[in-house]
mmCIF file of C-alpha atoms in Angstrom:
data_model
loop_
_atom_site.group_PDB
_atom_site.id
_atom_site.type_symbol
_atom_site.label_atom_id
_atom_site.label_comp_id
_atom_site.label_asym_id
_atom_site.label_seq_id
_atom_site.Cartn_x
_atom_site.Cartn_y
_atom_site.Cartn_z
ATOM 1 C CA UNK B 1 8.502 68.262 -82.670
ATOM 2 C CA UNK B 2 10.837 71.125 -81.784
ATOM 3 C CA UNK B 3 13.666 70.793 -79.247
ATOM 4 C CA UNK B 4 11.797 73.009 -76.768
ATOM 5 C CA UNK B 5 8.646 70.886 -76.875
ATOM 6 C CA UNK B 6 10.737 67.723 -76.588
ATOM 7 C CA UNK B 7 12.528 69.104 -73.488
ATOM 8 C CA UNK B 8 9.204 70.186 -71.950
ATOM 9 C CA UNK B 9 7.611 66.795 -72.631
ATOM 10 C CA UNK B 10 10.513 64.987 -70.959
ATOM 11 C CA UNK B 11 10.376 67.253 -67.890
ATOM 12 C CA UNK B 12 6.616 66.759 -67.542
ATOM 13 C CA UNK B 13 6.960 62.995 -67.677
ATOM 14 C CA UNK B 14 7.619 62.915 -63.891
ATOM 15 C CA UNK B 15 5.834 66.039 -62.715
ATOM 16 C CA UNK B 16 6.258 65.500 -58.977
ATOM 17 C CA UNK B 17 9.966 64.746 -59.235
ATOM 18 C CA UNK B 18 10.569 67.757 -61.477
ATOM 19 C CA UNK B 19 8.552 70.001 -59.155
ATOM 20 C CA UNK B 20 10.420 68.878 -56.041
ATOM 21 C CA UNK B 21 13.781 69.368 -57.733
ATOM 22 C CA UNK B 22 12.811 72.873 -58.843
ATOM 23 C CA UNK B 23 11.616 73.701 -55.300
ATOM 24 C CA UNK B 24 14.958 72.575 -53.850
ATOM 25 C CA UNK B 25 16.763 74.922 -56.237
ATOM 26 C CA UNK B 26 14.334 77.755 -55.429
ATOM 27 C CA UNK B 27 15.089 77.419 -51.704
ATOM 28 C CA UNK B 28 18.834 77.458 -52.372
ATOM 29 C CA UNK B 29 18.628 80.669 -54.407
ATOM 30 C CA UNK B 30 16.323 82.384 -51.899
ATOM 31 C CA UNK B 31 18.975 81.630 -49.275
ATOM 32 C CA UNK B 32 21.665 82.932 -51.624
ATOM 33 C CA UNK B 33 19.820 86.216 -52.111
ATOM 34 C CA UNK B 34 19.034 86.728 -48.447
ATOM 35 C CA UNK B 35 22.595 86.004 -47.327
ATOM 36 C CA UNK B 36 23.886 88.415 -49.978
ATOM 37 C CA UNK B 37 21.682 91.171 -48.529
ATOM 38 C CA UNK B 38 22.813 90.365 -44.978
ATOM 39 C CA UNK B 39 26.469 90.410 -46.048
ATOM 40 C CA UNK B 40 25.878 93.780 -47.682
ATOM 41 C CA UNK B 41 24.157 95.098 -44.554
ATOM 42 C CA UNK B 42 26.882 93.927 -42.195
ATOM 43 C CA UNK B 43 29.587 95.427 -44.375
ATOM 44 C CA UNK B 44 27.844 98.762 -43.625
ATOM 45 C CA UNK B 45 28.195 100.354 -47.031
ATOM 46 C CA UNK B 46 31.856 99.493 -47.644
ATOM 47 C CA UNK B 47 31.103 99.055 -51.346
ATOM 48 C CA UNK B 48 29.667 102.567 -51.690
ATOM 49 C CA UNK B 49 32.319 104.391 -49.644
ATOM 50 C CA UNK B 50 34.019 107.130 -51.628
ATOM 51 C CA UNK B 51 37.732 106.660 -52.341
ATOM 52 C CA UNK B 52 38.414 110.390 -51.882
ATOM 53 C CA UNK B 53 37.150 110.526 -48.285
ATOM 54 C CA UNK B 54 39.292 109.846 -45.233
ATOM 55 C CA UNK B 55 38.057 109.286 -41.703
ATOM 56 C CA UNK B 56 40.228 110.710 -38.930
ATOM 57 C CA UNK B 57 39.595 109.401 -35.425
ATOM 58 C CA UNK B 58 41.445 109.160 -32.126
ATOM 59 C CA UNK B 59 44.339 106.711 -32.353
ATOM 60 C CA UNK B 60 43.179 104.778 -29.282
ATOM 61 C CA UNK B 61 39.486 104.368 -30.057
ATOM 62 C CA UNK B 62 36.592 105.942 -31.888
ATOM 63 C CA UNK B 63 34.912 106.736 -28.575
ATOM 64 C CA UNK B 64 37.843 108.981 -27.590
ATOM 65 C CA UNK B 65 37.093 112.585 -28.733
ATOM 66 C CA UNK B 66 39.358 114.892 -30.710
ATOM 67 C CA UNK B 67 39.857 118.636 -30.214
ATOM 68 C CA UNK B 68 37.723 120.836 -32.437
ATOM 69 C CA UNK B 69 40.835 122.902 -33.195
ATOM 70 C CA UNK B 70 42.190 120.094 -35.390
ATOM 71 C CA UNK B 71 39.817 121.106 -38.187
ATOM 72 C CA UNK B 72 41.727 124.271 -39.056
ATOM 73 C CA UNK B 73 45.072 122.450 -38.946
ATOM 74 C CA UNK B 74 43.882 119.622 -41.204
ATOM 75 C CA UNK B 75 42.486 122.116 -43.726
ATOM 76 C CA UNK B 76 45.970 123.622 -44.142
ATOM 77 C CA UNK B 77 47.642 120.315 -45.055
ATOM 78 C CA UNK B 78 48.617 119.685 -48.712
ATOM 79 C CA UNK B 79 46.192 117.397 -50.543
ATOM 80 C CA UNK B 80 43.189 118.222 -48.329
ATOM 81 C CA UNK B 81 40.172 119.670 -50.165
ATOM 82 C CA UNK B 82 37.548 119.850 -47.417
ATOM 83 C CA UNK B 83 36.988 118.899 -43.769
ATOM 84 C CA UNK B 84 33.835 118.183 -41.770
ATOM 85 C CA UNK B 85 33.312 116.677 -38.355
ATOM 86 C CA UNK B 86 30.669 114.667 -36.518
ATOM 87 C CA UNK B 87 29.978 113.764 -32.891
ATOM 88 C CA UNK B 88 28.106 110.660 -31.800
ATOM 89 C CA UNK B 89 25.059 111.380 -29.614
ATOM 90 C CA UNK B 90 23.696 107.947 -28.710
ATOM 91 C CA UNK B 91 20.281 108.996 -27.397
ATOM 92 C CA UNK B 92 17.080 106.988 -26.931
ATOM 93 C CA UNK B 93 13.728 107.589 -28.598
ATOM 94 C CA UNK B 94 10.857 106.469 -26.303
ATOM 95 C CA UNK B 95 12.516 103.179 -25.273
ATOM 96 C CA UNK B 96 16.036 101.628 -25.408
ATOM 97 C CA UNK B 97 15.112 99.164 -28.150
ATOM 98 C CA UNK B 98 14.447 102.079 -30.552
ATOM 99 C CA UNK B 99 18.104 102.322 -31.456
ATOM 100 C CA UNK B 100 19.239 104.422 -34.402
ATOM 101 C CA UNK B 101 22.364 106.429 -35.209
ATOM 102 C CA UNK B 102 22.433 110.132 -34.259
ATOM 103 C CA UNK B 103 25.213 112.659 -34.788
ATOM 104 C CA UNK B 104 25.822 116.357 -34.344
ATOM 105 C CA UNK B 105 27.279 117.894 -37.507
ATOM 106 C CA UNK B 106 27.767 121.219 -39.223
ATOM 107 C CA UNK B 107 24.952 120.997 -41.815
ATOM 108 C CA UNK B 108 26.526 122.868 -44.747
ATOM 109 C CA UNK B 109 29.863 121.069 -44.467
ATOM 110 C CA UNK B 110 28.236 117.678 -43.911
ATOM 111 C CA UNK B 111 25.925 117.823 -46.916
ATOM 112 C CA UNK B 112 28.770 119.126 -49.059
ATOM 113 C CA UNK B 113 31.081 116.259 -48.170
ATOM 114 C CA UNK B 114 28.265 113.668 -48.387
ATOM 115 C CA UNK B 115 26.376 114.604 -51.589
ATOM 116 C CA UNK B 116 24.675 111.191 -51.571
ATOM 117 C CA UNK B 117 22.331 112.478 -48.832
ATOM 118 C CA UNK B 118 19.545 113.971 -50.946
ATOM 119 C CA UNK B 119 17.399 116.796 -49.518
ATOM 120 C CA UNK B 120 15.272 119.372 -51.317
ATOM 121 C CA UNK B 121 16.553 122.946 -51.430
ATOM 122 C CA UNK B 122 13.704 124.002 -49.108
ATOM 123 C CA UNK B 123 14.642 121.357 -46.545
ATOM 124 C CA UNK B 124 18.327 122.314 -46.697
ATOM 125 C CA UNK B 125 17.571 125.998 -46.246
ATOM 126 C CA UNK B 126 15.253 125.344 -43.305
ATOM 127 C CA UNK B 127 17.845 123.125 -41.613
ATOM 128 C CA UNK B 128 20.665 125.609 -42.136
ATOM 129 C CA UNK B 129 18.601 128.405 -40.549
ATOM 130 C CA UNK B 130 17.156 126.526 -37.554
ATOM 131 C CA UNK B 131 19.545 125.751 -34.701
ATOM 132 C CA UNK B 132 17.242 123.134 -33.180
ATOM 133 C CA UNK B 133 16.553 121.659 -36.619
ATOM 134 C CA UNK B 134 17.372 118.111 -37.636
ATOM 135 C CA UNK B 135 17.095 115.824 -40.670
ATOM 136 C CA UNK B 136 16.637 112.087 -40.747
ATOM 137 C CA UNK B 137 17.021 109.310 -43.306
ATOM 138 C CA UNK B 138 14.010 107.764 -45.018
ATOM 139 C CA UNK B 139 14.458 104.386 -43.302
ATOM 140 C CA UNK B 140 14.273 105.816 -39.769
ATOM 141 C CA UNK B 141 11.452 108.240 -40.665
ATOM 142 C CA UNK B 142 9.320 105.359 -41.969
ATOM 143 C CA UNK B 143 10.283 103.177 -39.012
ATOM 144 C CA UNK B 144 8.880 105.642 -36.484
ATOM 145 C CA UNK B 145 6.251 107.299 -38.679
ATOM 146 C CA UNK B 146 7.940 110.698 -38.513
ATOM 147 C CA UNK B 147 7.105 113.522 -40.912
ATOM 148 C CA UNK B 148 8.556 116.955 -41.561
ATOM 149 C CA UNK B 149 7.388 119.403 -38.884
ATOM 150 C CA UNK B 150 7.370 116.873 -36.046
ATOM 151 C CA UNK B 151 9.035 117.663 -32.720
ATOM 152 C CA UNK B 152 11.373 114.751 -31.935
ATOM 153 C CA UNK B 153 12.266 114.122 -28.257
ATOM 154 C CA UNK B 154 15.533 112.254 -27.697
ATOM 155 C CA UNK B 155 16.608 111.067 -24.232
ATOM 156 C CA UNK B 156 20.369 111.505 -23.800
ATOM 157 C CA UNK B 157 22.415 108.649 -22.392
ATOM 158 C CA UNK B 158 25.587 110.724 -21.901
ATOM 159 C CA UNK B 159 25.262 114.249 -23.257
ATOM 160 C CA UNK B 160 23.015 116.086 -20.808
ATOM 161 C CA UNK B 161 21.982 119.723 -21.052
ATOM 162 C CA UNK B 162 23.940 122.270 -19.005
ATOM 163 C CA UNK B 163 21.214 122.095 -16.366
ATOM 164 C CA UNK B 164 21.409 118.307 -16.102
ATOM 165 C CA UNK B 165 18.272 117.725 -18.169
ATOM 166 C CA UNK B 166 18.539 114.599 -20.338
ATOM 167 C CA UNK B 167 15.708 115.454 -22.722
ATOM 168 C CA UNK B 168 16.690 117.041 -26.043
ATOM 169 C CA UNK B 169 14.041 118.121 -28.541
ATOM 170 C CA UNK B 170 14.628 118.700 -32.235
ATOM 171 C CA UNK B 171 12.489 120.130 -35.043
ATOM 172 C CA UNK B 172 12.405 117.672 -37.929
ATOM 173 C CA UNK B 173 12.939 119.794 -41.053
ATOM 174 C CA UNK B 174 13.875 117.238 -43.693
ATOM 175 C CA UNK B 175 13.890 113.573 -44.658
ATOM 176 C CA UNK B 176 16.779 112.558 -46.886
ATOM 177 C CA UNK B 177 17.018 109.761 -49.424
ATOM 178 C CA UNK B 178 20.150 108.049 -50.659
ATOM 179 C CA UNK B 179 21.657 108.664 -54.087
ATOM 180 C CA UNK B 180 22.984 105.094 -54.172
ATOM 181 C CA UNK B 181 21.274 101.795 -53.239
ATOM 182 C CA UNK B 182 23.781 101.254 -50.421
ATOM 183 C CA UNK B 183 23.483 104.708 -48.873
ATOM 184 C CA UNK B 184 22.636 104.477 -45.179
ATOM 185 C CA UNK B 185 19.309 106.267 -44.622
ATOM 186 C CA UNK B 186 19.020 105.521 -40.912
ATOM 187 C CA UNK B 187 21.045 108.476 -39.546
ATOM 188 C CA UNK B 188 19.587 111.416 -37.621
ATOM 189 C CA UNK B 189 21.655 114.624 -37.972
ATOM 190 C CA UNK B 190 21.344 117.873 -36.039
ATOM 191 C CA UNK B 191 23.338 121.100 -35.490
ATOM 192 C CA UNK B 192 26.705 120.748 -33.811
ATOM 193 C CA UNK B 193 26.659 124.413 -32.705
ATOM 194 C CA UNK B 194 23.384 123.915 -30.817
ATOM 195 C CA UNK B 195 24.669 120.666 -29.303
ATOM 196 C CA UNK B 196 28.035 122.158 -28.290
ATOM 197 C CA UNK B 197 26.562 125.230 -26.597
ATOM 198 C CA UNK B 198 23.830 123.354 -24.745
ATOM 199 C CA UNK B 199 25.711 120.292 -23.486
ATOM 200 C CA UNK B 200 26.786 120.032 -19.888
ATOM 201 C CA UNK B 201 30.438 119.160 -20.524
ATOM 202 C CA UNK B 202 32.957 118.484 -23.277
ATOM 203 C CA UNK B 203 32.559 121.730 -25.183
ATOM 204 C CA UNK B 204 34.941 122.156 -28.081
ATOM 205 C CA UNK B 205 35.537 118.470 -28.765
ATOM 206 C CA UNK B 206 34.283 116.386 -31.681
ATOM 207 C CA UNK B 207 33.942 112.685 -32.381
ATOM 208 C CA UNK B 208 35.719 112.265 -35.719
ATOM 209 C CA UNK B 209 36.648 114.138 -38.859
ATOM 210 C CA UNK B 210 35.789 113.337 -42.465
ATOM 211 C CA UNK B 211 38.342 114.692 -44.940
ATOM 212 C CA UNK B 212 37.851 114.985 -48.675
ATOM 213 C CA UNK B 213 41.165 114.773 -50.488
ATOM 214 C CA UNK B 214 42.110 116.232 -53.861
ATOM 215 C CA UNK B 215 43.479 113.013 -55.370
ATOM 216 C CA UNK B 216 42.300 109.525 -54.243
ATOM 217 C CA UNK B 217 45.655 108.096 -55.368
ATOM 218 C CA UNK B 218 47.347 110.131 -52.637
ATOM 219 C CA UNK B 219 45.039 108.857 -49.872
ATOM 220 C CA UNK B 220 47.789 106.983 -48.037
ATOM 221 C CA UNK B 221 50.182 109.938 -48.207
ATOM 222 C CA UNK B 222 47.579 112.434 -46.958
ATOM 223 C CA UNK B 223 46.517 110.076 -44.149
ATOM 224 C CA UNK B 224 50.156 109.718 -43.060
ATOM 225 C CA UNK B 225 50.569 113.491 -43.201
ATOM 226 C CA UNK B 226 47.572 114.015 -40.911
ATOM 227 C CA UNK B 227 48.776 111.451 -38.385
ATOM 228 C CA UNK B 228 52.280 112.947 -38.373
ATOM 229 C CA UNK B 229 50.831 116.405 -37.711
ATOM 230 C CA UNK B 230 49.274 115.262 -34.436
ATOM 231 C CA UNK B 231 51.919 112.717 -33.405
ATOM 232 C CA UNK B 232 53.098 113.020 -29.782
ATOM 233 C CA UNK B 233 50.108 115.235 -28.963
ATOM 234 C CA UNK B 234 47.588 114.469 -26.171
ATOM 235 C CA UNK B 235 45.138 113.279 -28.855
ATOM 236 C CA UNK B 236 46.993 111.397 -31.595
ATOM 237 C CA UNK B 237 44.989 110.488 -34.681
ATOM 238 C CA UNK B 238 44.465 107.530 -36.974
ATOM 239 C CA UNK B 239 43.510 108.515 -40.515
ATOM 240 C CA UNK B 240 42.321 105.926 -43.047
ATOM 241 C CA UNK B 241 40.130 105.729 -46.102
ATOM 242 C CA UNK B 242 36.397 105.622 -45.487
ATOM 243 C CA UNK B 243 36.239 102.120 -46.963
ATOM 244 C CA UNK B 244 38.945 100.840 -44.584
ATOM 245 C CA UNK B 245 37.203 102.540 -41.665
ATOM 246 C CA UNK B 246 33.867 100.859 -42.453
ATOM 247 C CA UNK B 247 35.564 97.528 -43.165
ATOM 248 C CA UNK B 248 37.173 97.611 -39.701
ATOM 249 C CA UNK B 249 33.654 97.820 -38.224
ATOM 250 C CA UNK B 250 32.492 94.888 -40.306
ATOM 251 C CA UNK B 251 35.540 92.838 -39.336
ATOM 252 C CA UNK B 252 34.602 93.141 -35.660
ATOM 253 C CA UNK B 253 31.744 90.744 -36.405
ATOM 254 C CA UNK B 254 34.022 88.343 -38.259
ATOM 255 C CA UNK B 255 34.942 87.495 -41.830
ATOM 256 C CA UNK B 256 31.406 87.861 -43.120
ATOM 257 C CA UNK B 257 32.302 87.024 -46.691
ATOM 258 C CA UNK B 258 33.963 83.740 -45.678
ATOM 259 C CA UNK B 259 30.993 82.778 -43.479
ATOM 260 C CA UNK B 260 28.503 83.437 -46.286
ATOM 261 C CA UNK B 261 30.604 81.523 -48.822
ATOM 262 C CA UNK B 262 30.913 78.541 -46.447
ATOM 263 C CA UNK B 263 27.143 78.343 -45.915
ATOM 264 C CA UNK B 264 26.339 78.729 -49.604
ATOM 265 C CA UNK B 265 28.977 76.165 -50.600
ATOM 266 C CA UNK B 266 27.318 73.574 -48.377
ATOM 267 C CA UNK B 267 23.867 74.440 -49.728
ATOM 268 C CA UNK B 268 24.852 74.349 -53.393
ATOM 269 C CA UNK B 269 26.855 71.150 -53.002
ATOM 270 C CA UNK B 270 23.717 69.493 -51.604
ATOM 271 C CA UNK B 271 21.591 70.889 -54.429
ATOM 272 C CA UNK B 272 24.217 69.696 -56.899
ATOM 273 C CA UNK B 273 23.803 66.141 -55.636
ATOM 274 C CA UNK B 274 19.993 66.338 -55.665
ATOM 275 C CA UNK B 275 19.708 67.811 -59.167
ATOM 276 C CA UNK B 276 22.474 65.568 -60.528
ATOM 277 C CA UNK B 277 20.764 62.454 -59.197
ATOM 278 C CA UNK B 278 17.466 63.580 -60.740
ATOM 279 C CA UNK B 279 19.021 63.976 -64.182
ATOM 280 C CA UNK B 280 20.911 60.694 -63.934
ATOM 281 C CA UNK B 281 17.714 58.881 -62.958
ATOM 282 C CA UNK B 282 15.842 60.556 -65.813
ATOM 283 C CA UNK B 283 18.422 59.368 -68.364
ATOM 284 C CA UNK B 284 18.456 55.798 -66.982
ATOM 285 C CA UNK B 285 14.667 55.616 -67.355
ATOM 286 C CA UNK B 286 14.831 56.720 -71.004
ATOM 287 C CA UNK B 287 17.641 54.575 -72.383
ATOM 288 C CA UNK B 288 15.291 52.948 -74.862
ATOM 289 C CA UNK B 289 13.898 56.263 -76.067
ATOM 290 C CA UNK B 290 17.358 57.737 -76.472
ATOM 291 C CA UNK B 291 18.359 54.685 -78.505
ATOM 292 C CA UNK B 292 15.332 55.188 -80.729
ATOM 293 C CA UNK B 293 16.228 58.859 -81.200
ATOM 294 C CA UNK B 294 19.674 57.824 -82.374
ATOM 295 C CA UNK B 295 18.156 55.152 -84.597
ATOM 296 C CA UNK B 296 15.994 57.717 -86.399
ATOM 297 C CA UNK B 297 18.892 60.088 -87.024
ATOM 298 C CA UNK B 298 19.804 62.032 -83.884
ATOM 299 C CA UNK B 299 23.584 62.206 -83.570
ATOM 300 C CA UNK B 300 25.567 62.056 -80.300
ATOM 301 C CA UNK B 301 25.850 65.850 -80.039
ATOM 302 C CA UNK B 302 22.100 66.353 -80.385
ATOM 303 C CA UNK B 303 21.394 63.807 -77.645
ATOM 304 C CA UNK B 304 23.970 65.450 -75.367
ATOM 305 C CA UNK B 305 22.369 68.833 -76.080
ATOM 306 C CA UNK B 306 18.907 67.501 -75.296
ATOM 307 C CA UNK B 307 19.939 66.233 -71.853
ATOM 308 C CA UNK B 308 21.895 69.416 -71.088
ATOM 309 C CA UNK B 309 18.903 71.510 -72.136
ATOM 310 C CA UNK B 310 16.677 69.628 -69.703
ATOM 311 C CA UNK B 311 19.157 70.144 -66.834
ATOM 312 C CA UNK B 312 19.652 73.836 -67.621
ATOM 313 C CA UNK B 313 15.869 74.352 -67.886
ATOM 314 C CA UNK B 314 15.283 72.894 -64.410
ATOM 315 C CA UNK B 315 18.165 74.879 -62.885
ATOM 316 C CA UNK B 316 17.198 78.032 -64.761
ATOM 317 C CA UNK B 317 13.529 77.942 -63.697
ATOM 318 C CA UNK B 318 14.463 77.173 -60.080
ATOM 319 C CA UNK B 319 17.263 79.746 -59.993
ATOM 320 C CA UNK B 320 15.248 82.599 -61.501
ATOM 321 C CA UNK B 321 12.242 81.842 -59.288
ATOM 322 C CA UNK B 322 14.511 81.761 -56.229
ATOM 323 C CA UNK B 323 16.199 85.043 -57.137
ATOM 324 C CA UNK B 324 12.803 86.622 -57.794
ATOM 325 C CA UNK B 325 11.407 85.514 -54.430
ATOM 326 C CA UNK B 326 14.589 86.714 -52.681
ATOM 327 C CA UNK B 327 14.374 90.090 -54.415
ATOM 328 C CA UNK B 328 10.715 90.497 -53.400
ATOM 329 C CA UNK B 329 11.310 89.549 -49.745
ATOM 330 C CA UNK B 330 14.395 91.764 -49.486
ATOM 331 C CA UNK B 331 12.535 94.704 -51.065
ATOM 332 C CA UNK B 332 10.099 94.600 -48.133
ATOM 333 C CA UNK B 333 12.901 96.131 -46.058
ATOM 334 C CA UNK B 334 15.093 95.532 -43.055
ATOM 335 C CA UNK B 335 13.667 92.514 -41.157
ATOM 336 C CA UNK B 336 15.281 93.680 -37.902
ATOM 337 C CA UNK B 337 13.512 97.073 -37.739
ATOM 338 C CA UNK B 338 16.672 99.138 -37.764
ATOM 339 C CA UNK B 339 19.666 96.899 -37.019
ATOM 340 C CA UNK B 340 20.417 96.432 -40.753
ATOM 341 C CA UNK B 341 19.822 99.873 -42.302
ATOM 342 C CA UNK B 342 21.680 99.085 -45.547
ATOM 343 C CA UNK B 343 19.631 96.063 -46.637
ATOM 344 C CA UNK B 344 19.286 95.391 -50.345
ATOM 345 C CA UNK B 345 20.074 92.772 -53.006
ATOM 346 C CA UNK B 346 23.169 94.069 -54.874
ATOM 347 C CA UNK B 347 22.926 93.960 -58.675
ATOM 348 C CA UNK B 348 26.321 92.258 -58.878
ATOM 349 C CA UNK B 349 25.053 89.430 -56.657
ATOM 350 C CA UNK B 350 21.906 89.074 -58.808
ATOM 351 C CA UNK B 351 24.146 88.553 -61.847
ATOM 352 C CA UNK B 352 26.282 86.081 -59.889
ATOM 353 C CA UNK B 353 23.074 84.216 -59.023
ATOM 354 C CA UNK B 354 22.071 83.986 -62.692
ATOM 355 C CA UNK B 355 25.530 82.641 -63.482
ATOM 356 C CA UNK B 356 25.267 80.103 -60.674
ATOM 357 C CA UNK B 357 21.923 78.867 -62.004
ATOM 358 C CA UNK B 358 23.356 78.301 -65.467
ATOM 359 C CA UNK B 359 26.488 76.644 -64.024
ATOM 360 C CA UNK B 360 24.331 74.410 -61.825
ATOM 361 C CA UNK B 361 22.365 73.212 -64.855
ATOM 362 C CA UNK B 362 25.512 72.572 -66.885
ATOM 363 C CA UNK B 363 27.323 70.695 -64.109
ATOM 364 C CA UNK B 364 24.366 68.542 -63.075
ATOM 365 C CA UNK B 365 23.565 67.697 -66.708
ATOM 366 C CA UNK B 366 27.106 67.042 -67.951
ATOM 367 C CA UNK B 367 27.619 63.506 -66.646
ATOM 368 C CA UNK B 368 24.178 62.143 -67.658
ATOM 369 C CA UNK B 369 24.522 63.920 -71.017
ATOM 370 C CA UNK B 370 27.892 62.280 -71.698
ATOM 371 C CA UNK B 371 26.402 58.897 -70.791
ATOM 372 C CA UNK B 372 23.538 59.496 -73.190
ATOM 373 C CA UNK B 373 25.912 60.650 -75.928
ATOM 374 C CA UNK B 374 28.087 57.514 -75.657
ATOM 375 C CA UNK B 375 25.081 55.212 -75.685
ATOM 376 C CA UNK B 376 25.252 52.516 -78.400
ATOM 377 C CA UNK B 377 21.944 51.687 -80.033
ATOM 378 C CA UNK B 378 22.493 47.916 -80.027
ATOM 379 C CA UNK B 379 23.633 47.880 -76.375
ATOM 380 C CA UNK B 380 20.650 49.973 -75.266
ATOM 381 C CA UNK B 381 18.104 47.808 -77.056
ATOM 382 C CA UNK B 382 19.806 44.621 -75.782
ATOM 383 C CA UNK B 383 19.650 46.017 -72.199
ATOM 384 C CA UNK B 384 15.908 46.522 -72.567
ATOM 385 C CA UNK B 385 15.556 42.917 -73.643
#
């Protein structure tokens, strides 16, 4: 009999116990996968932020606007390659619960500085030429069933038309996809020029700037240079890398990574006890058989390997099934219908999960395996009477 068949025969000896142990491990790894996706979503794309992009906002708060004239001054600073700006709109589609991000941008500059937003050449050209045109990410388009050519009405919460009308209508000319798994495809972008001319107040101001720098290693120096340029002005700035900017948003919720690790530590410690007890019980029940194996020629190392193989098989089957179920559930999309636009199972976390499954099998099988390896044939047979 081969080692594989021997391991399988031992695991099938107590089918219900083996099945329940595997199910416990499956649940733990489904939880691991789901929490990984939530952590990724709440970090809002920090991992995919480009190192050569800076975000420049008002020093007091992001909701405080900046003068539009800053763009020309920032472009003249050493180390700056390109500048674009965006302005938060914050409108409502049909009802308040239909929240999604909207911003007024300059289309050419925005798509140039964010090449991860993928549009066809026809969609780009149509958007560039149409002042009332807009583009939206795939996630939001699928959420509301929008298609290219639709007329999208957005009810303003702050930015009214010059006549006091709150209803803005946009022609949907493109639906963009993300070049990276973590790219946020929930945004709705439209022309800043159209927005600035039509709004009732606040003409000439913008929400924040995005600056592409020539050398990512000089990010801190360029950010300091920008802030010094506008120091002691009515609208002082705070410039930081895009990753730091997004991380500051995530930190407002709390230390997400620490919370996830704490929950998973508790779960895996419990699973460790359950699986470890199962293996220990399995070895105790087979003392006589293990003694016979040694009597017919199995050495200590082979017996240790047999027990470890059984533990790793249980943990491996449970872990891979759990990761597979988590991947399938997560691939169905954002469970909150828009609150978690960047919702996916990162490849790095999948690999960590595989490593955890193997480590779980090794740890839970080590102690029973050592007991089995040290077993003396005479003592085992005497214990059986």
